[in-house]
Amino acid sequence: MTIDYCKTLLKEYWGYDGFRGIQEDIIKSILSGHDTLGLMPTGGGKSITFQVPALAMEGVCIVITPLIALMKDQVHHLRQVGIMASAIYTGMQKDDILRVLENCILGHTKLLYVSPERLGSQLFKVKLSHMKVSFITVDEAHCISQWGYDFRPSYLEISKIRELHPEVPVLALTATATPEVVDDIQDKLSLKAPNGRNLADEAFNVFRMSFARSNLAYIVCKTENKFYELVSQLSDCNASSIVYVRSRRHAREISHYLEEAGLSSTFYHAGLEAADKDRRQRDWQSGRTTIMVATNAFGMGIDKSNVRLVMHYDCPDSLEAYFQEAGRAGRDGQPARAVLLFNNSDRAKLLKRIGETFPEKDYVRDVYEDIAFYFQIATGDGYGVCRDFSLDDFCRKFGHFPVRVHSALQILQRAGYLEYSDETDNQARLRFLVNRESLYRLESVTPDEDRVIIALLRNYGGLFADYEFIDESLVASESGLQADYVHETLKALSRRGLVSFIPRRQAPQIRYLQRREDKQNVRLSKEVYDDRLEQYEKRIKAFVKYAQSDDTCRQKLLLEYFGEKVGKPCGQCDVCVRNNTEHDGKTVEDVERQIIAILANGDYHDVTELLKIHVPDWQLDKALEHLFCEEYVVREDCKIRLVATP
């Protein structure tokens, strides 16, 4: 396959005349059968780099991504243009998974999206060994690095998958990676250069796209009244916006306050029902809702190019997370802003997170022992035991604080003692207890019960043979009833013996990965604890430095953090606007003086006269804004006049 053929496909299916940035270099590398690492910022067009060659090459491209929203969205768009794509993710029925995998074996699929957790499934491995695979794409590749901000152990399964198809090239893609993480990605994926040496030995197939965003202004707004500043900036923007917060409660409260202030807002977090998430996302993407207040559960894989403003009400704990979230603004290339609201209490909170995320080793061992007492597991017992775990109940009984216990469990999991699933979601399950014929002859069901039954039959197969997972919010949407009412209706049908209904429950779980040890024998190695503590502390301090800095261009700080050397400042962040180190050394105050000189006679002047001041538009706008606010200058239509002298 040639790059010219790929350009033909690009035009035919995507409507673009040519590739941009490093897309063509990455595609050429994959077409040549080489392992490849692509570093591209959010909005850089990562999906094109694997979707186009997947279409051009023989076989199926396996796309590994943790983002279910991205899977569904990309599969939907690919199918709309006639490209056969499928996805496998948590919650699918076994029959559906088998059908998807068999289609891949038969050659009926060009792209198969899978979550990293799926890679450990024996069924998946067996079916994968029989597939003709063109190449493997690892999206969000920074997740494989223990030095990254979002390390996911399930990503380590990827190297085992490579063993099933050792000749197949791997394309690793990420939008956030420090030089240390880049090296770790290459090592963990065993990426090879064309000559057979490790890819880290030679940069031949490492392609980097500048992370600089000329249209995006990074701003740190230091304020003690965050909500006032939030409302002010969102009101001035009056366009599609995202507000990031740290907690579900905060997302709900801030959105409510914004609505009370007369702004169009909704909220999003991981605890919402699936149908509710989809509805809120659709409302925001379509423009029916302007502002999305969200935790970091929102945004990954969401394709909305015209976001004009991303604000961080609460601070993330790394520049990687901030850069990725801020980068969702202005993906259409038009001017946009990324605003961080920051004050002295934020600095204290960030530094406090270090101790909360890495409590003392003895404390971690105490939690391990208390959990054994909580579950009544004796020393030497417990291997493979899995129990529901109530964090609140545990903390109340043993006098712990939830945040520190959660962190201790994460450390024990990394050390291999326990597996802690804090968001285990046991979906509702249902089975009909009467056969289809008897169901159709029933005359005693109410109209609402009938609507619920019809919605179930339309959306789920096999309900007469066995239990099926169901989404109550989907049934509610299909039947036109409220979700709470659907839940009560299903319980009523169950009481009458027409269905067996097992309600959904969210139950965190703990599973013992080895026999219980005495706490003094719990080993927290340097790699598990000390090294990761050091890395986390570095990330926190780097973020604090970024937020507190007032003498270095924001974009320059960010790019240097990711190993990109830059020369001149961006000219549009808050530091550049304030200090204005560019453009003949003119400051905003200098521009104000020139404006006053032009307007000195007190007459009305056309605004266009100010263009004789040869400075960037942002600098002129800043100077005028100050003169208007201080009421030195007044405006009438397109004319301005000096009414007072500073």
XYZ file of C-alpha atoms in Angstrom, residues 42-496:
455
model
C -5.290 17.023 21.903
C -6.964 17.956 18.625
C -3.897 16.976 16.590
C -5.782 14.344 14.581
C -4.626 11.129 16.252
C -7.499 8.999 14.958
C -6.590 9.641 11.313
C -3.147 8.103 11.873
C -4.618 4.643 12.532
C -8.022 4.744 10.833
C -6.654 5.493 7.362
C -3.900 2.820 7.290
C -6.346 0.339 8.876
C -8.574 0.818 5.850
C -5.653 0.532 3.442
C -4.044 -2.599 4.914
C -5.210 -6.216 4.883
C -6.697 -7.507 8.130
C -8.150 -5.901 11.240
C -6.555 -3.097 13.272
C -6.845 -3.680 17.031
C -7.352 -0.340 18.803
C -6.724 -0.477 22.558
C -8.260 2.437 24.444
C -9.684 2.922 27.957
C -12.300 5.372 26.670
C -15.674 3.710 26.139
C -17.172 7.028 25.013
C -14.482 7.282 22.331
C -15.084 3.682 21.228
C -18.797 4.188 20.742
C -18.390 7.592 19.106
C -15.710 6.534 16.618
C -17.430 3.247 15.740
C -20.649 5.164 15.097
C -18.956 7.715 12.816
C -16.951 5.072 10.933
C -20.050 3.013 10.240
C -21.887 6.100 9.056
C -19.351 6.500 6.235
C -19.378 2.793 5.372
C -16.305 1.565 7.294
C -16.868 -1.653 9.225
C -15.799 -1.015 12.832
C -16.788 -2.713 16.087
C -16.087 -2.382 19.803
C -15.923 -4.696 22.809
C -16.377 -3.208 26.263
C -17.670 -4.009 29.752
C -21.399 -4.763 29.912
C -21.713 -6.498 26.544
C -23.341 -9.914 26.411
C -21.153 -12.929 25.666
C -23.085 -13.721 22.476
C -22.523 -10.190 21.205
C -18.802 -10.393 22.012
C -18.520 -13.730 20.192
C -20.300 -12.325 17.146
C -17.922 -9.350 16.992
C -14.825 -11.548 17.340
C -16.023 -14.040 14.732
C -16.630 -11.194 12.265
C -13.018 -10.122 12.795
C -11.775 -13.664 12.107
C -13.884 -13.842 8.945
C -12.418 -10.547 7.714
C -15.618 -8.520 7.976
C -14.123 -5.853 10.276
C -11.388 -3.264 9.653
C -11.129 -1.728 13.147
C -11.811 -3.452 16.460
C -11.830 -1.225 19.560
C -11.184 -2.993 22.866
C -10.618 -1.874 26.443
C -7.276 -2.890 28.031
C -9.129 -4.997 30.627
C -10.468 -7.168 27.788
C -6.930 -8.217 26.815
C -6.636 -10.579 29.783
C -9.703 -12.596 28.720
C -8.852 -16.112 27.565
C -11.708 -15.952 25.044
C -10.271 -12.791 23.508
C -6.762 -14.256 23.330
C -7.978 -17.418 21.613
C -10.001 -15.513 19.032
C -7.218 -12.971 18.479
C -4.762 -15.758 17.634
C -6.991 -16.682 14.670
C -7.321 -13.139 13.302
C -5.412 -11.555 10.464
C -4.172 -8.427 12.267
C -2.840 -5.458 10.266
C -1.390 -3.595 13.276
C -2.112 -2.785 16.924
C -2.875 0.766 18.026
C -2.358 1.744 21.671
C -4.245 4.968 22.372
C -3.524 6.945 25.562
C -0.190 5.101 25.625
C 1.025 7.070 28.671
C -1.262 4.800 30.737
C 1.319 2.002 30.419
C 4.003 4.011 32.224
C 4.388 3.734 35.982
C 5.859 7.256 35.875
C 2.782 8.684 34.153
C -0.046 10.495 35.897
C -2.646 7.922 34.812
C -0.912 4.538 35.123
C -3.242 1.573 34.513
C -1.956 -1.936 35.289
C -4.262 -3.455 32.644
C -2.098 -1.785 29.973
C 0.744 -4.157 30.871
C -1.275 -6.932 29.190
C -0.485 -5.355 25.807
C 3.036 -6.784 25.730
C 1.526 -10.286 26.153
C -0.827 -9.644 23.249
C 2.185 -8.842 21.072
C 3.424 -12.385 21.634
C 0.392 -13.734 19.715
C 1.307 -11.634 16.662
C 5.036 -10.842 17.019
C 5.361 -9.711 13.402
C 2.574 -7.126 13.654
C 3.671 -3.487 14.153
C 2.459 -1.389 17.077
C 1.408 2.257 16.884
C 1.499 4.005 20.291
C -0.203 7.394 20.567
C -0.366 9.907 23.405
C -1.103 13.574 23.928
C 0.648 13.946 27.282
C 4.065 12.481 27.977
C 7.186 13.802 29.648
C 10.550 12.562 28.261
C 10.723 10.021 31.107
C 7.285 8.650 30.224
C 8.201 8.475 26.515
C 11.169 6.231 27.381
C 8.972 4.057 29.595
C 6.316 3.633 26.875
C 8.962 2.344 24.472
C 10.311 -0.052 27.082
C 6.955 -1.452 28.270
C 5.671 -1.990 24.716
C 9.034 -3.399 23.553
C 8.952 -1.095 20.547
C 11.607 -1.915 17.983
C 13.352 0.328 15.479
C 13.653 -0.862 11.831
C 17.117 -2.306 12.457
C 15.865 -4.466 15.315
C 17.285 -2.394 18.162
C 15.070 -0.998 20.871
C 13.256 2.102 19.656
C 14.738 4.132 22.515
C 18.165 3.707 20.877
C 17.139 5.649 17.814
C 14.524 8.304 17.088
C 13.760 7.075 13.571
C 10.170 6.127 14.360
C 9.361 8.561 17.158
C 7.327 11.396 15.680
C 6.656 14.533 17.668
C 4.161 17.244 16.885
C 4.644 20.556 18.640
C 2.320 20.900 21.611
C 2.155 24.660 21.054
C -1.357 26.012 20.451
C -1.211 29.441 18.832
C -4.966 29.946 19.231
C -5.177 28.966 22.910
C -4.456 31.479 25.668
C -3.433 29.887 28.991
C -4.515 32.083 31.887
C -4.089 31.780 35.654
C -6.612 33.966 37.425
C -5.626 34.525 41.049
C -8.782 35.265 42.987
C -10.234 34.742 46.441
C -13.780 34.760 45.023
C -13.733 31.931 42.525
C -17.453 31.746 41.926
C -17.718 35.459 41.082
C -14.856 35.096 38.600
C -16.387 31.920 37.168
C -19.753 33.566 36.509
C -18.083 36.675 35.110
C -15.920 34.812 32.603
C -18.645 32.394 31.530
C -21.076 35.289 31.043
C -18.553 37.178 28.913
C -17.811 34.077 26.862
C -21.444 33.082 26.181
C -20.254 30.095 24.123
C -19.616 26.387 24.573
C -17.579 25.908 27.780
C -16.336 23.257 30.223
C -15.769 23.797 33.952
C -13.638 21.135 35.673
C -14.066 20.323 39.372
C -12.681 17.575 41.636
C -15.796 15.955 43.092
C -19.240 14.790 42.039
C -20.844 16.925 44.738
C -18.988 19.986 43.509
C -20.071 19.324 39.913
C -23.721 19.194 40.934
C -23.527 22.258 43.202
C -21.576 24.505 40.822
C -23.922 23.662 37.948
C -26.916 24.501 40.154
C -25.394 27.847 41.164
C -24.651 28.715 37.529
C -28.258 28.011 36.582
C -29.402 30.256 39.417
C -27.131 32.946 37.942
C -29.032 32.654 34.653
C -26.496 30.544 32.737
C -27.270 27.416 30.699
C -25.520 24.611 32.580
C -25.534 20.876 33.259
C -23.159 18.522 35.074
C -21.427 15.197 34.408
C -19.624 12.628 36.547
C -18.967 8.882 36.586
C -21.810 8.135 39.008
C -24.619 9.115 36.634
C -26.774 6.531 34.860
C -25.553 5.686 31.348
C -28.632 7.147 29.643
C -28.377 10.289 31.784
C -24.712 10.701 30.779
C -25.621 10.311 27.107
C -28.456 12.827 27.365
C -26.360 15.459 29.119
C -23.512 14.952 26.657
C -25.853 15.237 23.647
C -27.457 18.401 25.040
C -24.041 20.006 25.472
C -22.643 18.855 22.131
C -25.719 20.044 20.255
C -25.627 23.441 21.950
C -28.893 23.019 23.846
C -26.753 23.426 26.983
C -23.828 25.864 26.913
C -21.791 24.927 29.999
C -20.703 21.459 31.148
C -19.534 21.290 34.781
C -17.669 18.020 35.139
C -15.159 15.860 36.917
C -12.279 14.419 34.925
C -14.646 11.600 33.860
C -15.828 13.924 31.090
C -14.037 14.914 27.924
C -11.837 11.980 26.920
C -12.728 11.122 23.347
C -15.456 13.776 23.162
C -15.282 15.373 19.727
C -16.512 18.964 20.039
C -14.281 21.432 18.247
C -15.903 24.771 19.104
C -15.304 24.895 22.863
C -14.255 28.491 23.497
C -13.485 28.302 27.212
C -12.200 25.621 29.592
C -12.069 26.674 33.236
C -10.588 24.776 36.167
C -12.478 25.682 39.328
C -10.496 23.060 41.249
C -6.864 22.204 40.548
C -5.858 18.862 39.014
C -2.777 17.248 40.557
C -0.566 17.219 37.466
C 0.324 19.369 34.478
C -0.368 16.328 32.275
C -4.009 16.252 33.379
C -4.313 20.035 33.138
C -2.772 20.185 29.658
C -5.068 17.481 28.337
C -8.219 18.998 29.832
C -7.308 22.571 28.848
C -6.538 21.334 25.335
C -10.217 20.599 24.729
C -10.701 24.305 24.065
C -10.324 25.707 20.560
C -9.838 22.499 18.622
C -11.319 24.248 15.566
C -8.300 26.566 15.455
C -10.296 29.638 16.504
C -9.281 31.746 19.550
C -10.022 30.079 22.876
C -9.011 30.334 26.533
C -7.955 27.897 29.247
C -8.432 29.551 32.645
C -7.197 28.184 35.967
C -8.763 29.772 39.065
C -6.153 29.746 41.819
C -5.563 31.119 45.283
C -3.332 30.469 48.302
C -5.655 27.837 49.739
C -5.264 25.842 46.506
C -1.526 25.636 47.074
C -2.092 24.248 50.560
C -4.653 21.747 49.267
C -2.294 20.528 46.546
C 0.591 19.990 48.963
C -1.782 18.245 51.379
C -2.677 15.759 48.624
C 0.859 14.349 48.755
C 0.333 13.012 52.274
C -3.238 11.937 51.509
C -2.237 10.034 48.365
C 0.817 8.446 49.986
C 0.066 7.895 53.689
C 2.919 6.503 55.807
C 3.882 2.878 55.213
C 2.919 1.884 58.759
C -0.533 3.390 58.205
C -0.937 1.325 55.004
C -0.028 -1.813 56.979
C -2.552 -0.856 59.680
C -5.298 -0.563 57.043
C -4.311 -3.984 55.666
C -4.662 -5.531 59.114
C -7.928 -3.734 59.888
C -9.449 -5.000 56.632
C -8.552 -8.556 57.646
C -10.359 -8.021 60.973
C -13.281 -6.404 59.105
C -13.683 -9.511 56.920
C -12.638 -11.945 59.690
C -9.805 -13.439 57.614
C -7.106 -15.281 59.538
C -3.387 -15.158 58.821
C -2.572 -17.587 55.995
C -6.173 -17.607 54.692
C -8.042 -15.430 52.205
C -6.438 -16.197 48.837
C -9.017 -15.457 46.132
C -11.649 -14.257 48.617
C -13.807 -11.427 47.190
C -16.105 -9.373 49.444
C -18.296 -6.307 49.099
C -16.648 -3.402 50.883
C -18.372 -0.402 52.442
C -15.735 2.297 52.832
C -17.945 4.410 55.095
C -18.797 1.489 57.382
C -15.141 0.421 57.567
C -13.966 3.931 58.451
C -16.644 4.315 61.093
C -15.751 1.011 62.773
C -11.962 1.460 62.717
C -11.663 5.248 63.040
C -10.104 5.973 59.621
C -10.629 8.790 57.118
C -11.962 7.697 53.677
C -9.392 9.553 51.535
C -6.404 7.994 53.300
C -7.988 4.515 53.283
C -8.684 4.798 49.556
C -5.031 5.722 48.958
C -3.799 2.880 51.180
C -5.898 0.412 49.183
C -4.407 1.696 45.931
C -0.898 1.140 47.328
C -1.771 -2.363 48.563
C -3.152 -3.131 45.118
C 0.061 -2.000 43.413
C 1.999 -4.150 45.895
C -0.033 -7.197 44.844
C -1.850 -7.912 48.113
C -5.396 -6.799 47.293
C -7.506 -5.808 44.324
C -9.767 -2.861 45.112
C -12.627 -2.032 42.758
C -14.167 1.160 44.065
C -16.640 1.550 41.190
C -17.842 -2.019 40.681
C -21.199 -1.559 38.999
C -23.436 -4.617 39.120
C -25.994 -3.834 36.430
C -29.647 -4.698 36.858
C -30.565 -8.140 35.525
C -33.923 -9.470 34.367
C -35.490 -12.672 33.065
C -39.060 -13.386 31.986
C -40.684 -16.180 34.026
C -43.490 -16.717 31.514
C -43.023 -17.702 27.875
C -43.551 -15.300 25.017
C -46.968 -16.685 24.100
C -48.282 -16.416 27.663
C -46.918 -12.886 27.926
C -48.818 -11.784 24.821
C -52.072 -13.254 26.195
C -51.867 -11.354 29.488
C -54.764 -8.981 30.029
C -54.024 -7.853 33.581
C -51.036 -5.602 32.846
C -51.451 -1.845 33.125
C -50.683 0.460 30.149
C -47.409 1.561 31.802
C -46.392 -2.037 32.504
C -47.116 -2.846 28.889
C -44.852 0.036 27.749
C -42.032 -1.234 29.967
C -42.433 -4.811 28.635
C -42.385 -3.586 25.030
C -39.235 -1.522 25.714
C -37.536 -4.595 27.187
C -38.443 -6.811 24.223
C -37.273 -4.200 21.712
C -33.859 -3.706 23.286
C -32.857 -7.070 24.739
C -32.799 -10.578 23.295
C -32.741 -13.825 25.244
C -34.837 -12.575 28.167
C -37.000 -15.724 28.010
C -33.994 -18.061 28.156
C -31.751 -16.524 30.823
C -30.937 -13.398 32.815
C -29.789 -10.410 30.752
C -28.163 -7.194 31.963
C -30.485 -4.249 31.414
C -30.097 -0.473 31.652
C -33.098 0.904 33.542
C -32.469 4.417 32.254
C -32.577 3.113 28.661
C -35.867 1.338 29.358
C -37.189 4.577 30.838
C -36.147 6.544 27.763
C -37.677 3.987 25.379
C -40.948 3.758 27.314
C -41.281 7.502 27.947
C -41.478 7.011 31.709
C -39.391 8.316 34.605
C -36.497 6.065 35.672
C -37.785 5.780 39.279
C -41.211 4.751 38.004
C -39.686 2.115 35.697
C -37.779 0.678 38.665
C -40.992 0.372 40.708
C -42.829 -1.121 37.708
C -40.157 -3.804 37.295
C -40.409 -4.644 40.990
C -44.212 -4.905 40.637
C -43.861 -7.283 37.661
C -41.427 -9.328 39.741
C -43.847 -9.554 42.691
C -46.530 -10.856 40.314
